[in-house]
XYZ file of C-alpha atoms in Angstrom:
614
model
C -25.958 -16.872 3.377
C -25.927 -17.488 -0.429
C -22.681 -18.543 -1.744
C -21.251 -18.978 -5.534
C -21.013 -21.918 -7.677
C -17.537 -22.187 -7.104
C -17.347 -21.161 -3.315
C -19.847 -24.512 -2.709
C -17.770 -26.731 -4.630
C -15.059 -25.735 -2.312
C -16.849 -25.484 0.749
C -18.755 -29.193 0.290
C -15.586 -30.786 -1.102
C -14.366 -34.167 1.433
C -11.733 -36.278 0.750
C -8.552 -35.543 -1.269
C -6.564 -32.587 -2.298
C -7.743 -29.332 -3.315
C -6.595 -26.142 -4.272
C -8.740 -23.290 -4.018
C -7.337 -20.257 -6.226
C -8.697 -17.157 -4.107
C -8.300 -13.653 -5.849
C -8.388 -10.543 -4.180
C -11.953 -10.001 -2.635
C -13.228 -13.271 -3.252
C -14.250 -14.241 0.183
C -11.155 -16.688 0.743
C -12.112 -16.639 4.485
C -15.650 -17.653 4.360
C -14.815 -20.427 2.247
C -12.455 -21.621 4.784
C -14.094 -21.458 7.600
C -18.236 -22.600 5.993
C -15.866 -25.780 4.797
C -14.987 -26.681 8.606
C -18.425 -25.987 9.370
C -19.711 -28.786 6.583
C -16.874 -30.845 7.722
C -18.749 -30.951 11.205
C -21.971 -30.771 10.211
C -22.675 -32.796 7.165
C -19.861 -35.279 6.891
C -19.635 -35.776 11.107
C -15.764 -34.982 11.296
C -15.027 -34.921 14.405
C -14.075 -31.159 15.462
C -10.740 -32.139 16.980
C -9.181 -34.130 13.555
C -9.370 -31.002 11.563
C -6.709 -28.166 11.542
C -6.342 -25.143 10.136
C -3.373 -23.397 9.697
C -2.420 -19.566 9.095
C 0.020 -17.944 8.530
C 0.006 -15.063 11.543
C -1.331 -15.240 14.846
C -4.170 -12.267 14.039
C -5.126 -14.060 10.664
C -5.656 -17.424 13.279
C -7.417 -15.610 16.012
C -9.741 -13.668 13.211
C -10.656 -17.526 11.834
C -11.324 -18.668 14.944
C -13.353 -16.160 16.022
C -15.365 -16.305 12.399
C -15.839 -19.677 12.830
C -17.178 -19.565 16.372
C -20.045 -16.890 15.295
C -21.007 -19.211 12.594
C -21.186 -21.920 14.682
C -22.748 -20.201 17.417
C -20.547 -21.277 19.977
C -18.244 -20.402 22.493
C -15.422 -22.744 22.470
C -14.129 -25.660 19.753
C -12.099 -28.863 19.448
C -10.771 -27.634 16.154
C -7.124 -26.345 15.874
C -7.087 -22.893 14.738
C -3.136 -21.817 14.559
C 0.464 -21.009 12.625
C 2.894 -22.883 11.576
C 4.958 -22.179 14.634
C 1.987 -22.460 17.182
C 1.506 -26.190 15.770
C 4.743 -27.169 15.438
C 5.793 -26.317 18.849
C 2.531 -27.943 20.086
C 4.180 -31.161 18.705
C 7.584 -30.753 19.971
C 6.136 -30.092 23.504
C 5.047 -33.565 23.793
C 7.926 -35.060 22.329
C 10.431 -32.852 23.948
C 8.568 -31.603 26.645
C 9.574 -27.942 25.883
C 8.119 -24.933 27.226
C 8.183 -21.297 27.026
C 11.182 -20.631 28.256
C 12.806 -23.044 25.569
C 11.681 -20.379 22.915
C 14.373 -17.642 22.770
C 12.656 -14.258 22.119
C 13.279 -12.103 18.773
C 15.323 -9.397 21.271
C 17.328 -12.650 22.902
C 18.202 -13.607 18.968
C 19.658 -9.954 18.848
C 21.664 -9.670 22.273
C 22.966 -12.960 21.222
C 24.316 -12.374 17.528
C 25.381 -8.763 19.107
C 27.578 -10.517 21.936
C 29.362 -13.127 19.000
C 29.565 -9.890 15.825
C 31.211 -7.866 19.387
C 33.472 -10.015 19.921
C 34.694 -10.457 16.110
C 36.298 -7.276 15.339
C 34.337 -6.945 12.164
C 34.163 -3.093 11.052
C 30.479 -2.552 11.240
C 29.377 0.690 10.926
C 25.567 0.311 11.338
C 25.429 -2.658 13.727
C 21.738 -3.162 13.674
C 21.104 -3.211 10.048
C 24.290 -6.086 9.656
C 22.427 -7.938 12.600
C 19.177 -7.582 10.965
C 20.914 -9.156 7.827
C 22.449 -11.926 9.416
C 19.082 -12.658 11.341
C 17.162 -12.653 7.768
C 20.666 -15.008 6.293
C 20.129 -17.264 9.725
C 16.087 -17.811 8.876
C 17.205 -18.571 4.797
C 19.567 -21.091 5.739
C 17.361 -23.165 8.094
C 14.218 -22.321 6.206
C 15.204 -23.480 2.859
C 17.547 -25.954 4.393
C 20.683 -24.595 2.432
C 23.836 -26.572 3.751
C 26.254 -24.388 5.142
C 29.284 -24.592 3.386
C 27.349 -24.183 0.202
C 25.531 -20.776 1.601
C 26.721 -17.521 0.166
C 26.317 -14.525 2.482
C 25.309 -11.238 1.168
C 26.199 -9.190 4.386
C 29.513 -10.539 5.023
C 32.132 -12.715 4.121
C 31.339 -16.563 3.552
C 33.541 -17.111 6.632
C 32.262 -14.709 8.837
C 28.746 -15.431 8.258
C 29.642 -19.251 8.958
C 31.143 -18.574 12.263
C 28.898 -16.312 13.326
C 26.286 -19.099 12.413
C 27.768 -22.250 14.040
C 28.641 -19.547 17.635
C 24.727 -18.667 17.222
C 24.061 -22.805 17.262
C 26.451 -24.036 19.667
C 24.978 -21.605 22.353
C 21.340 -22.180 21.610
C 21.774 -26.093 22.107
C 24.568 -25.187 25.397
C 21.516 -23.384 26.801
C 18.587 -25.477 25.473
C 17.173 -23.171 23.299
C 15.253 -22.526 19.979
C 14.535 -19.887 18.016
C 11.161 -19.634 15.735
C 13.096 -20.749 12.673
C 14.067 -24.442 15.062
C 10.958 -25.180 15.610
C 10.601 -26.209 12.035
C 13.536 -27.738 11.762
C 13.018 -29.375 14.798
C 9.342 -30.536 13.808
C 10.696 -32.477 10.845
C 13.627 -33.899 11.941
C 11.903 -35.295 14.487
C 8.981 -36.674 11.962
C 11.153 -37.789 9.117
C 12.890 -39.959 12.416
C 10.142 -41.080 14.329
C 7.443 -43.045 12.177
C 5.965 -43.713 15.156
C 5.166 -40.368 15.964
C 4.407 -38.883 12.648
C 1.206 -41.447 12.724
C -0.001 -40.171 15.917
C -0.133 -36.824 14.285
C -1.488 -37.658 10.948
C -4.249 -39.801 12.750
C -4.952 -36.335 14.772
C -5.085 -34.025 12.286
C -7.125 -36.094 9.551
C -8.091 -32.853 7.708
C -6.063 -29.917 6.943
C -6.746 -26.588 5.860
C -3.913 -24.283 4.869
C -4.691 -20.323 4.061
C -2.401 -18.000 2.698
C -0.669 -21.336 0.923
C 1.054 -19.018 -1.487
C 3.877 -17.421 0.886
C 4.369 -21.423 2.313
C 8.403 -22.034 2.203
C 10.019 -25.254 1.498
C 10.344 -26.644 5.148
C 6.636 -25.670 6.057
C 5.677 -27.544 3.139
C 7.710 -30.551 3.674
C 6.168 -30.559 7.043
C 2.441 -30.081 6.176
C 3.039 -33.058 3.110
C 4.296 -35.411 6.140
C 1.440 -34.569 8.264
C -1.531 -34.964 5.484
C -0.588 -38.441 4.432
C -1.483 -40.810 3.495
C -5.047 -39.925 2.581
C -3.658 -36.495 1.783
C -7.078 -34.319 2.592
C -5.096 -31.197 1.908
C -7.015 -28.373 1.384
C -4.939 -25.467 0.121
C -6.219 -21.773 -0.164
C -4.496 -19.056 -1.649
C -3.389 -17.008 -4.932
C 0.011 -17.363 -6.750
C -0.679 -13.081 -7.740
C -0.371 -12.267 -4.434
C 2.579 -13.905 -3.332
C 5.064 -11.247 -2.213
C 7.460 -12.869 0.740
C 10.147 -14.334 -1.585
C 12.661 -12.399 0.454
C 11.736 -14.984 3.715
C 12.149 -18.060 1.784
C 8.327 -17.916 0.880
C 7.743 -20.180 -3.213
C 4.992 -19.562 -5.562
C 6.203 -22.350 -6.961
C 5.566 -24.841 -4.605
C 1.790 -24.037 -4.998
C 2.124 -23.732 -8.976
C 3.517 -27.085 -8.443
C 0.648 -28.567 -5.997
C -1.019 -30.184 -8.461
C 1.214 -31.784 -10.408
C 2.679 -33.399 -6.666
C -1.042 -34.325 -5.595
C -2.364 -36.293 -8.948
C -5.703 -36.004 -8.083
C -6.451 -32.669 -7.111
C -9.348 -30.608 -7.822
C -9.001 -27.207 -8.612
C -11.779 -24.135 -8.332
C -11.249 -20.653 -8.998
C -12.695 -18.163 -7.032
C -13.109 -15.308 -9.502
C -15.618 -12.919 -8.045
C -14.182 -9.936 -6.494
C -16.641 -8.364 -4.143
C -13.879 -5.285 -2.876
C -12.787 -3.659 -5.862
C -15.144 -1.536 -8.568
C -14.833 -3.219 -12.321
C -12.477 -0.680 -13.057
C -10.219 -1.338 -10.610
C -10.518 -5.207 -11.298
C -9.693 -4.937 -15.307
C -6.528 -2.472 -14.286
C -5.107 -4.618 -12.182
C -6.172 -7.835 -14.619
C -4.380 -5.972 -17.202
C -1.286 -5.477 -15.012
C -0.863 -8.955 -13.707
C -1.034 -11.086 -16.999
C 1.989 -9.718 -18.011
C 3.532 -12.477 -15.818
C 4.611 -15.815 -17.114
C 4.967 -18.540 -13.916
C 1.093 -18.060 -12.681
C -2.141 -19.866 -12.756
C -3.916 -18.231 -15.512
C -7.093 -16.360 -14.180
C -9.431 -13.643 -15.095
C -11.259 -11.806 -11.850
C -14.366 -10.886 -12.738
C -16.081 -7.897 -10.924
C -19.146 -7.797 -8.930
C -19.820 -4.088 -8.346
C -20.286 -1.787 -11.013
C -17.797 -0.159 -12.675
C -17.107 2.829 -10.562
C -14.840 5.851 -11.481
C -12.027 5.750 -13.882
C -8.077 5.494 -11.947
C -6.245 8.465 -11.823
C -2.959 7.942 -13.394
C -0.785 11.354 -13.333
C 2.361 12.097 -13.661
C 4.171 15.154 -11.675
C 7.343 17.273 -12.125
C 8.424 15.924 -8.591
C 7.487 14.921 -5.078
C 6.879 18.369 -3.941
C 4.048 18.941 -6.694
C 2.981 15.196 -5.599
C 2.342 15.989 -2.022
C 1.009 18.861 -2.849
C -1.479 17.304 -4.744
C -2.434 14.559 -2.394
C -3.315 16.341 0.264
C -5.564 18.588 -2.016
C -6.961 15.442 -2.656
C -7.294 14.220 0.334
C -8.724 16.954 1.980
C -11.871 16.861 -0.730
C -12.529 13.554 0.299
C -12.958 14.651 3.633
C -15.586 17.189 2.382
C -17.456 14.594 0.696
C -17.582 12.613 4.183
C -15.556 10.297 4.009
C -13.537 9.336 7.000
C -9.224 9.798 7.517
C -9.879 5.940 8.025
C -10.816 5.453 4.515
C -7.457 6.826 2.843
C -4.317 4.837 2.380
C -1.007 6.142 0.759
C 0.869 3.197 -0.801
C 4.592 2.985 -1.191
C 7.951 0.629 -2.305
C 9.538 1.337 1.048
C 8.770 2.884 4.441
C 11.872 5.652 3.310
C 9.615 6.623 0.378
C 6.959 8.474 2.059
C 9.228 10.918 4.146
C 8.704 13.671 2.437
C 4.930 13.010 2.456
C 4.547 12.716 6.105
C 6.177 15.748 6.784
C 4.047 17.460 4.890
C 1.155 15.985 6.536
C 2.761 17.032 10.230
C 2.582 20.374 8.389
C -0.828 20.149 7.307
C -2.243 18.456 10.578
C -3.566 15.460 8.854
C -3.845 12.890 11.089
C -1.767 9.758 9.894
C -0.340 6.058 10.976
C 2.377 4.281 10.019
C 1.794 0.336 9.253
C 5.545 0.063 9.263
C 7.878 2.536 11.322
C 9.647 5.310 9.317
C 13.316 5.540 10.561
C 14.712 9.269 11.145
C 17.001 9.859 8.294
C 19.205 12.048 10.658
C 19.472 8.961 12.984
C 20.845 7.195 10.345
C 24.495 6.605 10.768
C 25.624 8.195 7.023
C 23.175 11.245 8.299
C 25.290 11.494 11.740
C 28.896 11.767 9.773
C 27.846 14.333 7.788
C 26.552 16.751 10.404
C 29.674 15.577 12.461
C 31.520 17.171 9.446
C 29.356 20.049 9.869
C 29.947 20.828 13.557
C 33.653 20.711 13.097
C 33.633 23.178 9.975
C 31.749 25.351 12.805
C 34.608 25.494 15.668
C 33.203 21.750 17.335
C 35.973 19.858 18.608
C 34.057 17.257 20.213
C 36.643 13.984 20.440
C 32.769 11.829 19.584
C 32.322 14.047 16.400
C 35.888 14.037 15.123
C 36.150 9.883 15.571
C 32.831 9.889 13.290
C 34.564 10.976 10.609
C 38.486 11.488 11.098
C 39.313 8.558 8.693
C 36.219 8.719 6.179
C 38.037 8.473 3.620
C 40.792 7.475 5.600
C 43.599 9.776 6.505
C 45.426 6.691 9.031
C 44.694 8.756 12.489
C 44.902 6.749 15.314
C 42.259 6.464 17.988
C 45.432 6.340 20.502
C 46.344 10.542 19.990
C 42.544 11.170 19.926
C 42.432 10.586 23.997
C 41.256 14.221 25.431
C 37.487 14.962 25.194
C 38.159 18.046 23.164
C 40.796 17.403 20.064
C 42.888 19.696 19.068
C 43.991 19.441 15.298
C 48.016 21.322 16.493
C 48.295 18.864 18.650
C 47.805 15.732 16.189
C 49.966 17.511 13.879
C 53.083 17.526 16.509
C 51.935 14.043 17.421
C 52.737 12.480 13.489
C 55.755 15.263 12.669
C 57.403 12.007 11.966
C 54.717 10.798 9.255
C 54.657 13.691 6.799
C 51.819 12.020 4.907
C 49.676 12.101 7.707
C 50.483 15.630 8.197
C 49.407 16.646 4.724
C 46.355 14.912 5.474
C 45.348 16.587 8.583
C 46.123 19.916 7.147
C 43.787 19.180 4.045
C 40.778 18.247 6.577
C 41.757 22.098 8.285
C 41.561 23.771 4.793
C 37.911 21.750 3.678
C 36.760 22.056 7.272
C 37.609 26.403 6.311
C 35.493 26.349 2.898
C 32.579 24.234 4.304
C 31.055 26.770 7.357
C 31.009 28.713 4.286
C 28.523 27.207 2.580
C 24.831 26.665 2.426
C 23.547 22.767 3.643
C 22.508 21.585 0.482
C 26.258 22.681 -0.877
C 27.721 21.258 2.289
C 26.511 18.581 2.205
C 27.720 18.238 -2.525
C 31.291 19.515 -0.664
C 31.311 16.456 1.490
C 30.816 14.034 -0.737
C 32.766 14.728 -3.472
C 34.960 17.406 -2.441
C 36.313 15.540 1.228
C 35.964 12.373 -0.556
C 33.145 11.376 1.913
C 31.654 8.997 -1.133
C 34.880 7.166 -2.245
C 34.849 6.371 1.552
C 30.904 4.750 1.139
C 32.163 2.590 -2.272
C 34.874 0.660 0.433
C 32.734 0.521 2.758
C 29.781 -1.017 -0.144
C 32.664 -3.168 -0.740
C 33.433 -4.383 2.409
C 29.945 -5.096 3.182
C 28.709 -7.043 -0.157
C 25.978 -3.913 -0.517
C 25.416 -1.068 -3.769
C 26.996 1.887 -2.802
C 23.849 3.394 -4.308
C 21.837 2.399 -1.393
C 23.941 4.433 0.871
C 24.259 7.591 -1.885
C 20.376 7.476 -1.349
C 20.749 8.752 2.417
C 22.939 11.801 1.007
C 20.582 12.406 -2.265
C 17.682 12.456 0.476
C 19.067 14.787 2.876
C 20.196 17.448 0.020
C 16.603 17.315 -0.677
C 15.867 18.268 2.517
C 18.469 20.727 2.969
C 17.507 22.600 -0.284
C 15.012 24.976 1.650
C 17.082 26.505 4.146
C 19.697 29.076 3.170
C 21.548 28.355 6.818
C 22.924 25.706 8.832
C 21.138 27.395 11.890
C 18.166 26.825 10.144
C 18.935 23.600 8.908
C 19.342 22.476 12.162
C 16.490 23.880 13.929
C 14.408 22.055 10.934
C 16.088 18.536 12.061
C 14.762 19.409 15.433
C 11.193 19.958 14.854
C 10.944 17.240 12.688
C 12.573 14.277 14.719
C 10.081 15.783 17.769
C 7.176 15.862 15.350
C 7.828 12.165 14.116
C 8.683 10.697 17.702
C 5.143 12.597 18.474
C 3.369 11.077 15.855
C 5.339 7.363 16.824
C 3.068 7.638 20.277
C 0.105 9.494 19.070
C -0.909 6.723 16.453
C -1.903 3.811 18.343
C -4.495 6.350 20.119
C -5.854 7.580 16.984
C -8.383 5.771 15.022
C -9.420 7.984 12.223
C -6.173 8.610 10.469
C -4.967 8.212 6.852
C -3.109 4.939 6.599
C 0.961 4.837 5.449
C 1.776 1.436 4.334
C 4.652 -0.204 2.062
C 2.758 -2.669 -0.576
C 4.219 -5.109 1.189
C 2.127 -4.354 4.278
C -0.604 -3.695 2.839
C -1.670 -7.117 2.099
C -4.823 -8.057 3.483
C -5.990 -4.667 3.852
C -8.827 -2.750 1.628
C -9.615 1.109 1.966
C -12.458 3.298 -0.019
C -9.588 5.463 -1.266
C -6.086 4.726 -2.128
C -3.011 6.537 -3.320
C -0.209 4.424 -4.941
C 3.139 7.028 -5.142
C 5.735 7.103 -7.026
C 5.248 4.477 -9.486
C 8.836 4.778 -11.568
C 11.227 2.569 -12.841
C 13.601 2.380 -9.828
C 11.354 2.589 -7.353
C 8.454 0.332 -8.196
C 9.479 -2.165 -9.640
C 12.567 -2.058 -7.048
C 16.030 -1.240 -8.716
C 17.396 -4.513 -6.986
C 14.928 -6.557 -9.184
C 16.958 -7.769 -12.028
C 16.061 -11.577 -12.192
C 13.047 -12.440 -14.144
C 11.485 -13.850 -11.051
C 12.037 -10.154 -8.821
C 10.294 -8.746 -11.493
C 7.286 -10.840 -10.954
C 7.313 -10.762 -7.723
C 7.433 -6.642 -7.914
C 4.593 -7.181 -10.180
C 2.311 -8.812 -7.757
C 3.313 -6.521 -5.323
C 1.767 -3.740 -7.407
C -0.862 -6.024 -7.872
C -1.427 -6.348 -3.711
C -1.181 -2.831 -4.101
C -3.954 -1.595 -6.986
C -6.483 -4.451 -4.995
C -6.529 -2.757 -1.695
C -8.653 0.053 -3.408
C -12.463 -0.443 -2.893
C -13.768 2.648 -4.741
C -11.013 5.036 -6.016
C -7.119 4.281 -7.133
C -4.820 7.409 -7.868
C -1.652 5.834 -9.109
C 0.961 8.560 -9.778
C 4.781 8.929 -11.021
C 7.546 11.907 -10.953
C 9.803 12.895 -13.618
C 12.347 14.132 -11.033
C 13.821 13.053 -7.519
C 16.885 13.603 -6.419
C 18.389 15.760 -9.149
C 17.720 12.673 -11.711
C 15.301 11.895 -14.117
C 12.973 9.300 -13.729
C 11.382 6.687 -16.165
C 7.145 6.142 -15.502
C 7.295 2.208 -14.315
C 6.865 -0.545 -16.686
C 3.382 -1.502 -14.538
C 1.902 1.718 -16.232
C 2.975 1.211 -19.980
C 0.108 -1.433 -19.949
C -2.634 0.873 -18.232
C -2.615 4.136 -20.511
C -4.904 3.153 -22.714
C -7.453 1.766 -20.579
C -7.305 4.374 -17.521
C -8.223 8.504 -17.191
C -4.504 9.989 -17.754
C -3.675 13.241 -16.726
C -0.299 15.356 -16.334
């Protein structure tokens, strides 16, 4: 196998740190796993001082496996693993831990569900607050954040810090750690124990890290202990494609790897054998724009290839439209559902799109699962409202929404399976105001069964008040009321078809069966267009790819304010436009949702240099 000037350097390099800047398509992985090879062959390391770390447990079994073919063997003495796999390798034999020490992700949930049931917090969506406090938990330890001076963005500062220390106290009352422990664990327990630190440096003599740009600060910490003192650190990765801020991963610690380790080489690996040279200048063009990187230029190895389609459409209807026109012609010219990806911000963005494809037949996978709108909780209150405007009197749909906004009904006179709106009235003829209040829901609950869904569903929100009930809630919750307004603007959208509730309803039907259908079908089918966010589509490449709705808003993300989410939505973009081997369609909208919409920043630089139609 011939290999580039700069993949030898890498691959023959010995002692001492090195940093090996990988681009997209550069053969990162062959470099890794020839240089544990030469290790072995030339420089007679022996197989069980060198370790290789990764940062999932597919990426390590992949490099294993790789490296076993090129050796031609069977079985090795080298470590092939992840952070967590190695670090719990070392607390077993300090600790003596096993598998039933590790609490499982579900475990983590059951147990921050039994401590946020028993606070009397007013959740409304109980598994997206537990997801945030899981996500809050993982920062904290991670990045090693002392408590009191952590600031919670799903609850209070209080509540977050008692639901943290009740999480602790029963993981150590039941001798238990979660993934996030096992670092902390690992270097508490080498930052005390000299002793046992030099055991593990004099194992692990030679270390290879890939994917060194998500690294956070405690891995890092961990991995510096380990590689001293003769520090043969061996670092691959690329500061563009580092896209995990969110879970505590740093660019900058890698940014910064040189300036900690003196006397560290550097080689660029600036070949890109995926993309066509088209593809490589676009994205070239798109990443320089940001400032904190390691300058670069990918150079391309294939020919040029066709032009990117950049096109803008009136809205997603027209866009969908249009992709599967396009995707259906590149079936004709043979190519497989397999080689197709559609690209998007977040795994709501696409919902529109898969539908369409259910309509089509087009076979399709989710990377990431798409949640039901209509199971969303926001989704459930208004057709609650809904089914009471039609004669329901279900005592689960009126609690949904009796006091959204509130109109100070008590759960206590809302006891009899069916309610009965007389009845609630004689029960508060002493509270006037309350009165009022229930005889206003009567009169909105009169106009809306007269109204189409998509006006419904205006009434609701602004008319009932539904909305001013979602900005206390935002409130309450440290979140943008905007994020939940985007469950409402989405299922107007949907609503704007159908001219009846009947129909409405019978459309919510067919579509939660055709998505639970598609849930099961897609691990069974192979040939199917890909659906990925950008953010899971790193480390994947496809002939043909199809990056939607690139707007300002949506990509970059209309969280990113800071300077540093903007580059980090940049590389994301960046993952994005590299995934394509052969063809990149990168479109925008000018409407969604009943609001105009900006083309993303990310284009402005690419009009001149790419085909633009629309």
């Amino acid at each position: 196998m011939s290999f580039t000037k700069a993949q030898s350097r890498a691959i023959t390099h010995k002692d001492g740190p090195m940093i090996v800047l990988a681009g997209p398509g550069s053969g990162k992985t062959t470099v890794i796993t020839e240089r544990t090879k030469y290790l072995i062959q030339n420089y007679g390391i022996n197989p069980m001082e060198i370790l290789v770390i990764t940062f999932t447990k597919a990426a390590a079994q992949e490099m294993r496996q790789r490296f076993l073919r090129l050796m031609e063997q069977e079985q090795t003495q080298v470590t092939f693993g992840t952070f967590h796999a190695i670090f719990f390798g070392i607390l077993k034999h300090a600790y003596h831990f096993t598998g039933e020490n590790i609490l499982r992700e579900d475990q983590k949930h059951q147990y921050l569900k039994d401590i946020v049931g028993r606070m009397n917090l007013d959740i409304e969506d109980e598994a997206d607050f537990i997801g945030g406090i899981i996500s809050e938990i993982s920062l904290v330890k991670n990045d090693q954040i002392p408590l009191e001076h952590y600031y919670s963005t799903t609850c209070s500062e209080n509540a977050f810090r008692d639901i943290y220390q009740k999480y602790q106290q029963r993981l150590e009352r039941e001798n238990r750690l979660d993934f996030d422990d096992m670092l902390v664990y690992t270097y508490q327990l080498l930052k005390e124990r000299p002793d046992i630190l030099l055991g593990w440096q004099n194992r692990y003599r030679y270390i290879l890290v890939d994917e060194f740009q998500d690294i956070n600060k405690i891995q890092y910490e961990i991995v510096k202990m380990l590689a001293a003192p003769e520090n043969n650190i061996f670092i691959v990765g690329d500061d563009d494609q580092s896209i995990y801020r969110f879970r505590g991963a740093k660019p900058e610690i890698m940014l910064n790897f040189p300036k900690e380790f003196k006397d560290t080489k550097t080689i660029l690996l600036d070949q890109n054998f995926r993309c066509t040279g088209n593809i490589v200048k676009a994205a070239e063009l798109v990443i320089r724009h940001n400032q904190m990187r390691f300058q670069k230029n990918m150079k391309e190895v294939k020919e040029s290839g066709d032009k990117i389609e950049l096109h803008t459409f009136a809205n997603q209807p027209q866009e969908c439209a249009h992709i599967i026109k396009k995707v259906q012609e590149y079936i004709k010219q043979d190519y497989q559902y397999s080689d197709i990806a559609i690209l998007f911000r977040t795994n709501t963005d696409a919902r529109l799109l898969a539908e369409k494809f259910m309509e089509y037949n087009i076979p399709f996978k989710m990377r990431d699962s798409m949640p039901n709108i209509y199971d969303h909780w926001i989704a459930k209150n208004v057709i609650s409202y809904i089914h009471l405007a039609l004669g329901s009197r279900e005592r689960r749909e009126f609690l949904q929404v009796m006091n959204r906004p509130n109109r100070y009904i008590g759960r206590e006179c809302v006891d009899e399976a069916q309610v009965s709106l007389e009845n609630l009235k004689k029960y508060y003829d002493d509270k006037h105001w309350v009165v009022e209040r229930i005889e206003q829901l009567e009169y909105q609950l009169n106009i809306l069964k007269r109204m189409n869904p998509y006006a419904a569903i205006n009434f609701i929100r602004h008319g009932i008040g539904y909305e001013a009930y979602l900005n206390e809630y935002a409130d309450f919750r440290k979140i943008k009321a905007e994020d939940l307004y985007e469950v409402l603007n989405e299922m107007q959208e949907g609503a704007k078809d159908f001219k009846t509730f009947e129909a409405w309803f019978a459309h919510i039907e067919e579509y939660t069966k055709a998505l639970n259908d598609q849930a099961k079908e897609q691990n069974r089918v192979s040939n199917a267009v890909t659906f990925t966010t950008l953010h899971s589509s790193k480390g994947l490449e496809f002939a043909n790819v199809f990056i939607i709705d690139i707007n300002e808003g949506i990509i970059p993300h209309r969280k990113a304010i800071l300077d540093a989410d903007m580059q980090e939505e940049r590389r994301m973009f960046y993952v994005g436009m590299t995934r394509a081997k052969e063809h990149l369609h990168m479109y925008s909208i000018r409407e969604r949702y009943g609001k105009n919409l900006m083309p993303s920043v990310f284009l402005e630089n690419l009009k001149q240099d790419v085909k633009t139609a629309g």
